[in-house]
XYZ file of C-alpha atoms in Angstrom:
669
model
C 134.791 139.162 107.867
C 138.108 140.551 109.701
C 141.506 140.303 108.124
C 143.107 138.855 111.481
C 140.841 135.717 111.253
C 142.361 132.861 109.511
C 141.365 129.982 111.757
C 137.887 128.453 112.851
C 139.083 128.853 116.510
C 139.050 132.679 115.701
C 135.362 133.074 114.944
C 134.286 133.705 118.509
C 136.790 136.622 118.462
C 135.613 137.917 114.916
C 134.679 141.796 115.220
C 131.827 141.567 112.839
C 130.335 138.442 114.401
C 130.944 140.126 118.004
C 129.200 143.360 116.864
C 126.208 141.234 115.555
C 125.578 139.381 118.832
C 126.833 142.207 121.182
C 124.773 144.894 123.130
C 124.913 147.431 120.264
C 121.844 147.861 118.033
C 122.549 147.769 114.288
C 120.105 149.374 111.928
C 118.940 147.580 108.886
C 120.371 150.449 106.956
C 124.059 150.117 108.280
C 126.884 149.610 105.974
C 127.803 147.078 108.591
C 125.699 144.436 106.883
C 127.668 144.578 103.531
C 130.732 144.016 105.678
C 129.365 141.058 107.554
C 127.917 139.381 104.469
C 130.915 139.684 102.293
C 132.733 136.293 103.311
C 133.676 133.541 100.885
C 134.602 129.987 102.079
C 134.064 126.325 100.985
C 130.661 125.335 102.559
C 131.126 122.705 105.368
C 129.833 119.279 104.036
C 131.162 116.626 106.476
C 129.839 116.075 110.049
C 133.357 116.856 111.322
C 133.599 120.221 109.454
C 130.013 120.954 110.708
C 130.942 120.228 114.147
C 133.713 122.286 114.217
C 131.965 125.082 112.978
C 129.187 124.614 115.519
C 131.459 124.605 118.366
C 133.184 127.673 117.254
C 130.236 129.856 116.670
C 127.904 128.519 119.366
C 129.038 131.113 121.923
C 128.403 133.964 119.342
C 124.924 132.404 118.850
C 124.107 132.311 122.638
C 125.525 135.870 123.173
C 122.858 137.072 120.582
C 120.300 134.981 122.253
C 120.998 137.161 125.600
C 121.423 140.441 123.707
C 118.737 140.143 121.037
C 115.819 141.404 123.376
C 117.609 144.609 123.649
C 119.152 145.126 120.240
C 116.818 143.343 117.896
C 119.723 142.446 115.766
C 118.291 139.114 114.576
C 115.245 141.078 113.156
C 117.527 143.511 111.460
C 119.473 140.755 109.786
C 116.183 139.057 108.613
C 115.003 142.321 107.131
C 118.210 142.945 105.356
C 117.824 139.403 103.935
C 113.936 139.871 103.219
C 115.048 143.067 101.229
C 117.648 141.677 99.138
C 115.418 138.648 98.128
C 112.879 141.046 96.458
C 115.658 141.680 93.962
C 116.853 138.089 93.764
C 115.188 137.002 90.393
C 116.394 139.851 88.613
C 120.230 139.478 89.977
C 119.863 135.854 88.812
C 118.851 136.973 85.339
C 121.552 139.666 85.227
C 124.241 137.458 86.597
C 124.770 139.705 89.507
C 127.035 137.397 91.541
C 127.966 139.706 94.384
C 124.282 140.373 95.280
C 123.455 136.758 95.142
C 126.503 135.823 97.072
C 125.866 138.416 99.825
C 122.153 137.265 99.993
C 123.307 133.548 100.378
C 125.588 134.481 103.298
C 122.707 136.252 105.016
C 120.726 133.087 104.890
C 123.414 130.990 105.765
C 123.892 133.054 109.044
C 120.304 133.066 109.851
C 120.102 129.262 109.276
C 123.217 129.013 111.827
C 121.382 131.289 114.248
C 117.959 129.628 114.045
C 119.411 126.282 114.716
C 121.036 127.303 117.942
C 117.894 129.242 118.803
C 115.469 126.455 118.205
C 117.655 123.840 120.118
C 117.704 126.174 123.201
C 114.285 127.807 123.665
C 110.749 127.098 123.096
C 108.922 128.093 119.879
C 107.137 130.701 121.881
C 110.459 132.446 122.883
C 111.808 132.104 119.510
C 108.653 133.942 118.053
C 109.289 136.698 120.682
C 112.811 136.921 119.454
C 111.402 137.701 115.934
C 109.472 140.566 117.396
C 112.377 142.573 119.359
C 113.362 145.750 117.989
C 115.909 148.476 119.191
C 114.016 149.817 122.217
C 113.861 149.228 125.941
C 115.111 145.698 126.785
C 112.331 142.881 125.855
C 109.845 145.459 124.035
C 108.457 144.569 120.645
C 106.526 146.021 117.862
C 103.193 144.771 116.939
C 103.987 145.773 113.312
C 106.802 142.908 113.282
C 104.809 140.311 114.554
C 104.846 138.558 111.279
C 108.182 138.629 110.688
C 108.738 134.744 111.174
C 105.873 134.170 108.606
C 107.239 136.590 106.257
C 110.573 134.753 106.343
C 108.986 131.254 105.716
C 106.899 132.756 102.773
C 109.914 134.245 101.632
C 112.137 130.936 101.600
C 109.188 129.080 99.975
C 109.071 131.787 97.300
C 112.932 131.547 96.888
C 112.723 127.624 96.504
C 109.896 128.040 93.885
C 110.619 130.914 91.743
C 114.404 131.691 91.717
C 115.541 129.945 88.471
C 118.294 127.244 89.070
C 121.667 128.461 87.631
C 125.243 127.876 88.959
C 125.181 131.213 90.758
C 122.011 130.217 92.630
C 122.519 126.723 93.295
C 123.845 127.318 96.780
C 121.258 129.684 97.948
C 118.684 127.289 96.684
C 120.206 124.648 98.830
C 120.362 126.889 101.952
C 116.673 127.852 101.412
C 115.540 124.369 101.616
C 117.962 123.641 104.710
C 116.672 126.692 106.350
C 113.080 125.351 105.979
C 114.169 121.955 107.779
C 115.811 124.042 110.504
C 112.547 125.886 111.170
C 110.869 122.459 111.414
C 113.546 120.872 113.690
C 112.016 121.690 116.706
C 110.774 118.262 116.573
C 114.242 116.947 117.238
C 114.108 118.312 120.807
C 110.872 116.658 121.847
C 110.270 113.248 122.742
C 106.548 113.107 121.867
C 105.337 113.692 118.290
C 104.506 117.497 118.123
C 100.881 117.657 117.120
C 100.650 121.615 117.535
C 103.466 123.839 116.463
C 103.780 127.596 115.660
C 105.724 126.509 112.384
C 103.172 124.013 111.603
C 100.465 126.798 112.174
C 102.286 129.186 109.632
C 102.733 126.485 107.157
C 99.400 125.053 107.181
C 97.355 128.290 106.851
C 97.686 131.897 106.249
C 100.229 133.443 103.607
C 102.279 130.253 103.232
C 99.290 128.116 102.291
C 98.761 129.302 98.601
C 102.554 127.970 98.139
C 101.553 124.533 99.172
C 101.314 122.783 95.606
C 104.010 124.677 93.881
C 106.408 123.874 96.808
C 105.614 120.132 96.847
C 105.997 120.111 92.875
C 109.193 122.071 92.984
C 110.696 119.708 95.647
C 109.715 116.946 93.663
C 111.442 118.089 90.319
C 114.508 118.888 92.410
C 114.583 115.247 93.289
C 113.767 114.242 89.704
C 116.485 116.458 88.231
C 119.463 115.363 90.522
C 121.122 118.714 89.746
C 124.711 118.532 90.591
C 126.229 121.587 92.168
C 128.412 123.821 90.119
C 131.986 122.947 89.670
C 134.585 124.545 92.222
C 134.918 128.233 91.326
C 131.792 128.493 89.068
C 130.180 130.567 91.827
C 133.303 132.377 92.760
C 132.974 136.222 92.256
C 134.363 137.030 88.404
C 137.280 139.463 88.207
C 136.175 142.915 87.750
C 137.878 145.858 85.781
C 138.978 148.911 87.499
C 135.725 151.173 88.444
C 133.775 148.001 89.285
C 131.872 150.181 92.015
C 131.867 150.757 95.643
C 129.939 147.380 96.532
C 132.646 145.182 94.629
C 135.581 147.184 96.269
C 134.226 146.822 99.645
C 133.198 142.979 99.103
C 136.439 141.931 97.565
C 138.301 143.912 100.186
C 136.620 142.313 103.071
C 136.663 138.960 101.521
C 140.648 138.861 101.864
C 140.052 138.157 105.176
C 138.700 135.110 106.953
C 136.487 133.518 104.652
C 138.681 133.147 101.552
C 141.284 131.259 103.381
C 138.803 128.976 105.463
C 139.268 125.543 105.222
C 138.161 124.119 108.425
C 141.401 122.550 109.163
C 143.901 125.520 108.690
C 145.408 127.146 105.636
C 146.082 124.597 102.786
C 144.760 121.521 104.391
C 142.951 118.765 102.710
C 139.241 118.696 103.147
C 138.166 115.635 105.159
C 136.799 112.836 103.082
C 133.046 112.506 102.923
C 130.554 110.295 101.047
C 129.814 111.423 97.612
C 126.480 112.947 97.403
C 125.845 113.828 93.647
C 122.997 116.237 94.324
C 122.852 118.206 97.595
C 119.698 120.073 96.405
C 117.840 116.706 95.650
C 118.814 115.217 98.933
C 117.525 118.372 100.974
C 114.425 118.638 98.775
C 113.575 115.259 99.339
C 114.144 115.292 103.119
C 111.939 118.619 103.299
C 109.265 116.938 101.238
C 109.070 113.926 103.537
C 109.141 116.269 106.574
C 106.158 118.265 105.408
C 104.474 115.121 104.093
C 104.570 113.729 107.673
C 103.539 116.897 109.652
C 100.482 116.029 111.699
C 97.063 117.307 110.838
C 95.771 120.069 112.624
C 92.610 120.050 114.693
C 90.696 121.736 111.953
C 92.900 121.470 109.100
C 94.278 118.326 107.360
C 98.252 118.518 106.309
C 98.083 120.396 102.890
C 101.522 118.998 101.875
C 99.912 115.474 102.303
C 97.107 116.428 100.363
C 99.259 117.687 97.585
C 101.300 114.645 97.435
C 98.143 112.235 97.608
C 96.546 113.999 94.650
C 99.186 115.263 91.987
C 98.245 113.684 88.662
C 100.489 113.029 85.352
C 101.246 115.821 82.979
C 99.644 113.365 80.349
C 96.251 113.068 82.160
C 94.061 115.848 80.706
C 91.106 115.096 82.964
C 90.106 117.856 85.161
C 90.710 118.006 89.006
C 87.651 117.458 90.998
C 86.776 120.769 92.800
C 87.020 118.964 96.108
C 90.834 118.297 95.773
C 92.791 121.169 97.042
C 96.738 121.919 96.137
C 96.419 119.970 92.913
C 99.099 119.881 90.465
C 100.637 117.885 87.695
C 104.098 116.391 87.255
C 105.978 114.212 84.804
C 105.180 110.643 85.704
C 107.861 109.104 83.428
C 110.465 111.333 84.863
C 109.354 110.579 88.461
C 109.312 106.805 87.912
C 113.020 107.025 86.402
C 114.445 108.978 89.344
C 112.574 106.594 91.799
C 114.200 103.647 90.005
C 117.504 105.081 89.979
C 117.853 106.302 93.674
C 116.446 103.450 95.608
C 119.832 102.910 97.487
C 118.807 105.876 99.990
C 116.105 105.278 102.699
C 114.510 108.514 101.806
C 113.920 107.693 98.060
C 112.703 104.297 99.476
C 110.246 106.255 101.873
C 109.222 108.546 98.915
C 108.263 105.634 96.813
C 106.272 103.985 99.692
C 104.329 107.149 100.211
C 103.315 107.422 96.559
C 102.400 104.046 96.272
C 100.489 103.989 99.360
C 98.667 107.538 99.179
C 98.700 108.553 95.508
C 96.332 106.352 93.490
C 97.506 108.091 90.390
C 101.090 107.231 90.823
C 100.154 103.450 91.919
C 98.072 102.943 88.637
C 100.737 104.472 86.525
C 103.637 102.329 87.912
C 101.624 99.167 87.982
C 100.791 99.579 84.283
C 104.600 100.199 83.216
C 105.960 97.528 81.114
C 109.531 97.759 82.780
C 108.724 97.049 86.338
C 111.851 95.260 86.852
C 113.625 98.558 86.935
C 111.772 99.547 90.162
C 111.638 96.013 91.785
C 115.037 95.005 91.171
C 116.444 97.758 93.580
C 113.948 97.042 96.309
C 114.650 93.381 96.156
C 118.480 94.277 96.241
C 117.759 96.105 99.471
C 116.156 92.987 100.980
C 118.771 90.859 99.864
C 121.376 92.966 101.674
C 119.391 93.020 104.742
C 122.362 92.680 107.021
C 123.736 96.213 105.660
C 120.307 98.038 105.948
C 118.530 99.498 109.115
C 115.471 97.727 109.937
C 113.230 100.818 108.852
C 114.674 100.793 105.339
C 114.160 96.790 105.179
C 110.485 97.364 106.449
C 109.547 100.124 103.782
C 111.117 97.906 100.824
C 108.942 94.983 102.310
C 105.650 97.012 102.275
C 106.529 98.344 98.791
C 106.517 94.638 97.470
C 103.289 93.970 99.645
C 101.400 96.862 98.143
C 102.450 95.943 94.416
C 101.497 92.299 95.012
C 98.028 93.265 95.578
C 97.530 93.835 91.928
C 97.004 90.593 89.984
C 98.234 92.229 86.952
C 101.436 92.632 88.567
C 101.707 89.155 90.023
C 101.108 87.697 86.311
C 103.602 90.043 84.640
C 106.587 89.595 86.885
C 106.727 85.906 85.669
C 107.020 87.020 82.125
C 109.926 89.149 82.540
C 113.261 87.012 82.023
C 116.551 88.350 83.867
C 119.734 87.609 83.078
C 123.093 87.230 85.419
C 121.803 88.675 88.662
C 125.366 89.539 89.660
C 124.378 90.706 93.432
C 122.642 87.515 94.095
C 125.546 85.345 95.396
C 124.171 82.183 96.877
C 123.610 80.849 93.361
C 124.529 81.602 89.895
C 121.276 82.794 88.297
C 122.154 83.147 84.683
C 118.532 83.061 83.609
C 115.537 83.557 85.826
C 112.081 85.376 85.935
C 111.575 88.459 88.111
C 108.711 86.577 89.768
C 110.968 83.832 90.801
C 113.646 86.060 91.966
C 111.102 88.002 94.108
C 110.348 84.668 95.885
C 114.060 83.764 96.275
C 114.643 86.941 98.007
C 111.479 87.378 100.162
C 112.340 83.573 101.349
C 115.838 84.716 101.970
C 114.387 87.546 104.180
C 112.359 85.089 106.130
C 114.971 82.674 106.912
C 117.336 85.675 108.045
C 114.638 86.847 110.397
C 114.101 83.454 111.843
C 117.671 83.243 112.736
C 118.303 86.847 113.581
C 115.800 89.500 114.334
C 112.857 87.148 114.895
C 110.359 90.056 114.046
C 106.692 88.648 113.753
C 105.776 91.877 111.648
C 108.469 91.246 109.275
C 107.458 87.488 108.927
C 103.715 88.516 108.382
C 104.439 90.890 105.551
C 106.730 88.554 103.879
C 104.433 85.772 103.873
C 101.598 87.934 102.883
C 103.587 89.055 99.865
C 104.121 85.500 98.904
C 100.484 84.581 99.481
C 98.984 87.400 97.246
C 101.487 86.159 94.485
C 100.862 82.519 94.945
C 97.723 81.864 92.491
C 99.776 83.531 89.782
C 102.845 81.569 90.040
C 103.966 80.523 86.670
C 107.116 78.650 85.580
C 108.815 78.903 88.600
C 112.722 78.168 88.613
C 113.912 75.128 89.896
C 116.005 77.022 92.684
C 112.806 79.139 93.742
C 110.591 75.871 93.975
C 113.285 74.174 96.146
C 113.555 77.144 98.269
C 109.920 77.009 98.847
C 110.076 73.640 100.194
C 113.408 74.311 101.976
C 111.662 76.903 103.954
C 108.725 74.660 104.966
C 111.546 72.128 105.756
C 113.201 74.702 108.386
C 109.889 75.604 109.700
C 109.062 71.996 110.263
C 112.270 71.465 112.085
C 111.536 74.505 114.201
C 108.134 73.151 115.048
C 109.402 69.857 116.260
C 112.032 71.472 118.531
C 109.447 73.919 120.134
C 107.151 70.933 120.508
C 109.926 68.908 122.140
C 110.792 71.838 124.557
C 107.241 72.239 125.345
C 106.782 68.669 126.225
C 110.115 68.660 128.502
C 108.631 71.923 130.037
C 105.508 70.345 130.815
C 107.316 67.427 132.442
C 109.568 69.848 134.530
C 106.350 71.566 135.739
C 104.922 68.518 137.335
C 108.360 68.150 139.640
C 108.647 71.785 140.498
C 106.247 74.818 140.906
C 109.073 77.201 141.930
C 110.872 77.842 138.630
C 109.062 80.112 136.039
C 108.960 78.406 132.726
C 109.102 79.878 129.254
C 105.850 80.306 127.229
C 106.454 77.463 124.599
C 102.645 77.331 123.939
C 102.784 80.863 122.572
C 106.110 79.981 120.516
C 104.265 76.951 119.313
C 101.101 78.948 118.235
C 103.306 81.414 116.323
C 105.163 78.663 114.261
C 102.111 76.895 113.464
C 100.728 80.192 112.258
C 103.338 80.413 110.013
C 103.443 76.773 108.864
C 99.756 77.054 107.815
C 100.450 80.051 105.865
C 103.256 78.209 103.937
C 100.882 75.267 103.459
C 98.504 77.598 102.128
C 100.818 79.369 99.741
C 101.745 75.847 98.374
C 98.213 74.922 98.230
C 97.081 78.122 96.382
C 99.740 77.642 93.675
C 98.682 73.829 93.213
C 94.983 74.545 92.913
C 95.342 77.719 90.702
C 98.468 76.771 88.561
C 99.722 73.204 88.946
C 100.310 72.765 85.135
C 102.393 76.083 85.124
C 104.608 74.782 88.030
C 106.446 71.304 87.306
C 109.391 72.259 89.160
C 107.423 72.877 92.571
C 105.591 69.447 92.151
C 109.089 68.032 91.598
C 110.393 69.627 94.799
C 107.170 68.600 96.649
C 107.803 65.076 95.732
C 111.552 65.106 96.482
C 110.789 66.232 99.903
C 107.354 64.388 100.417
C 108.375 62.921 103.675
C 108.331 66.440 105.331
C 104.483 66.701 105.086
C 103.623 63.236 106.467
C 103.540 64.538 109.987
C 101.099 67.379 109.082
C 98.418 65.056 107.350
C 96.450 64.439 110.606
C 97.361 67.446 112.614
C 94.165 69.098 113.485
C 95.557 72.591 112.595
C 96.438 71.524 109.234
C 94.149 68.712 107.892
C 91.876 70.673 105.859
C 94.607 72.434 103.921
C 96.775 69.175 103.481
C 94.142 67.569 101.487
C 94.921 69.033 98.189
C 98.899 68.720 98.775
C 98.421 65.151 99.870
C 96.456 64.294 96.977
C 99.154 65.823 94.551
C 101.740 64.037 96.263
C 99.777 60.517 96.033
C 98.845 61.193 92.379
C 102.145 62.192 90.941
C 103.944 59.645 93.156
C 101.624 56.881 91.690
C 102.591 57.885 87.898
C 106.276 57.947 88.841
C 105.919 54.527 90.426
C 104.405 53.320 87.231
C 106.989 54.632 85.074
C 109.757 52.500 86.750
C 113.004 52.945 88.766
C 116.043 54.990 87.801
C 114.157 57.984 86.064
C 116.311 60.915 85.074
C 115.330 64.189 86.124
C 114.236 65.379 82.621
C 111.792 62.245 82.884
C 110.366 62.898 85.877
C 109.602 66.371 84.683
C 108.061 65.031 81.619
C 105.880 62.737 83.649
C 104.777 65.490 86.005
C 103.752 67.685 82.957
C 101.717 65.148 81.587
C 100.341 64.182 84.830
C 99.346 67.909 85.453
C 97.165 67.754 82.100
C 95.729 64.405 83.139
C 94.578 65.247 86.815
C 91.004 66.368 87.111
C 90.603 70.015 88.339
C 87.603 69.130 90.240
C 89.492 66.602 92.508
C 91.365 69.592 94.154
C 89.266 71.213 96.858
C 88.715 74.987 96.305
C 89.742 77.220 99.210
C 89.044 81.191 99.453
C 91.815 83.359 97.469
C 94.829 84.248 99.574
C 94.638 88.222 99.367
C 96.300 90.380 101.939
C 96.236 94.124 101.788
C 98.518 96.556 103.339
C 96.810 98.639 105.960
C 98.660 101.472 107.812
C 98.821 100.977 111.569
C 96.844 103.515 113.842
C 99.016 106.717 114.580
C 101.626 106.178 111.766
C 103.177 109.088 112.824
C 104.468 107.705 115.861
C 106.732 105.578 113.558
C 107.211 107.804 110.715
C 107.848 111.136 112.257
C 111.118 109.823 114.214
C 111.976 107.866 111.202
C 112.165 110.874 108.838
C 113.776 113.058 111.289
C 116.549 110.255 111.790
C 116.969 110.451 108.147
C 117.385 114.499 108.260
C 119.763 113.806 111.106
C 122.082 111.335 109.337
C 121.587 112.557 105.778
C 121.034 116.437 105.682
C 123.701 118.451 103.798
C 125.345 121.176 105.925
C 123.336 120.715 109.001
C 124.616 119.345 112.160
C 122.819 118.684 115.617
C 124.705 117.830 118.832
C 123.581 114.338 119.378
C 123.286 115.048 123.194
C 120.431 117.574 122.338
C 118.294 114.976 120.506
C 115.316 113.753 122.430
C 113.069 112.265 119.364
C 115.132 108.951 119.021
C 118.124 107.283 120.676
C 121.231 107.712 118.537
C 122.400 104.180 118.878
C 119.157 102.971 117.328
C 118.934 102.275 113.577
């Protein structure tokens, strides 16, 4: 791209880029395109590198915005790319490095241009730029009105049909990235877009038949986690003399800017970037989440969401109902393994949530697994490190647990899985503990963190709902888990007494002064009493349904029996306190009969004997605690900004100026 250009700062003066963006029309058959597309440089990966590239090329892009209505060069570039993609599959099979290399470069330039165009103009204006041809200024041809749709269809075909090889890896990543860029107009609107030209193309017309194939390919890209080829694997092979005009032209031009382009000067080290094992898997997952969260059209449900909701296991031979569009099958075992291994990222957790919540086939399969610890442990680790995670990631992890705990089989089986040496749990050495007890510990820790830091009622509610769903199936609780249940109740009790005292003082103060606004302690008291009642119901549910399975909980209850005294006569808790009071009285009496100075082992033995002797009919039955996750109305108001924040922060090879972003604030998590 010009032998005199060796630094990124020289890009705006590059003769080929100036010709592309200038006032002269370039025919799609002009040899210029071979020259323009014959560059080779290490693809920028870090945000710093991408920002440098953006700043250096933005003037070129803006020049094209101004001149394209007269020249139609954007359309010509796209037509060059489209004509090349028709031979791309054959080129991959024939290992035609040069052809694939130049086609990738064409797409790279298109992606860079589109990003600036989409940022700086409306979709209607963008659509017009796809129609301009070499005529008088601003004229267009009706024959080319579908160039935008043709490009989108071509990208979908490229993603789904081109075999993934070392020489096609980069163009596959670029195709996925360009589709993300096509949909990025959402970033520049504060409100959720409900009608969009790009949505229209993707949800009907020529793109629609590719729906299931695209979703399936993106899922498999995520599952396979294919790493990029080693450095040099995609570089042009050495050719003998007589390699042909194309190779001579390409190799000659490539000795210019791009072969020495290192985004910091020749020979400089690449900036340190977080390791990303599979850019293709990462980009594919982001695109999948963007597509899944497109809003429904007025007359058309989102077909990509339909595909995600309905796909089945390859082992499932039952026919798809005719009413289910865009159906396909995928290997659930491979999907499950990938989901278990990738939960460190927000986007993988969001995918897990989406599948559990929306695809009943996936949910049924996962709940039937006998190795659920492989999935649950990474989710617990997210919650355990709540201080290091953004709030959305924590919410997704918590809702996943809530969905899982809706199933009684899950609640029983997690107490049968015994874990050894949980190294990331640092509060206490856990040499052996059941998955169920560990889950209880982590959820309680999350509640306590929330009480002292974020004070988010929504988080509280979901944590308690998960514990409540599990409570009837508590089995052989670890002594530390039992202690933490009672310790949480103790913390809530102290909080209740403090708020009650503040409310009393506030009431006295209001009698002496009517001018000073007073805090609403009544509301605070109501909230804390709701949480206390929920905790009492959880303890009661365990005692009523599985008393004889949980001697450690009874032990902890007896050890802290004084905590419950103040709630025996409280009108909000009298009914639920009956069983707890009965258990405390019954076992206290048996311990008293056994004498003083009892060892822990002896106390537990007496509790186990008493659990058998206590008549079940003496415990009052309450309705079963069951909470079901229900997505809030207009979930897109939460999920669309969340997904695009992930794209903004996680996308490979894409950079947007934070000052241009309208959808979310840049300092929020």
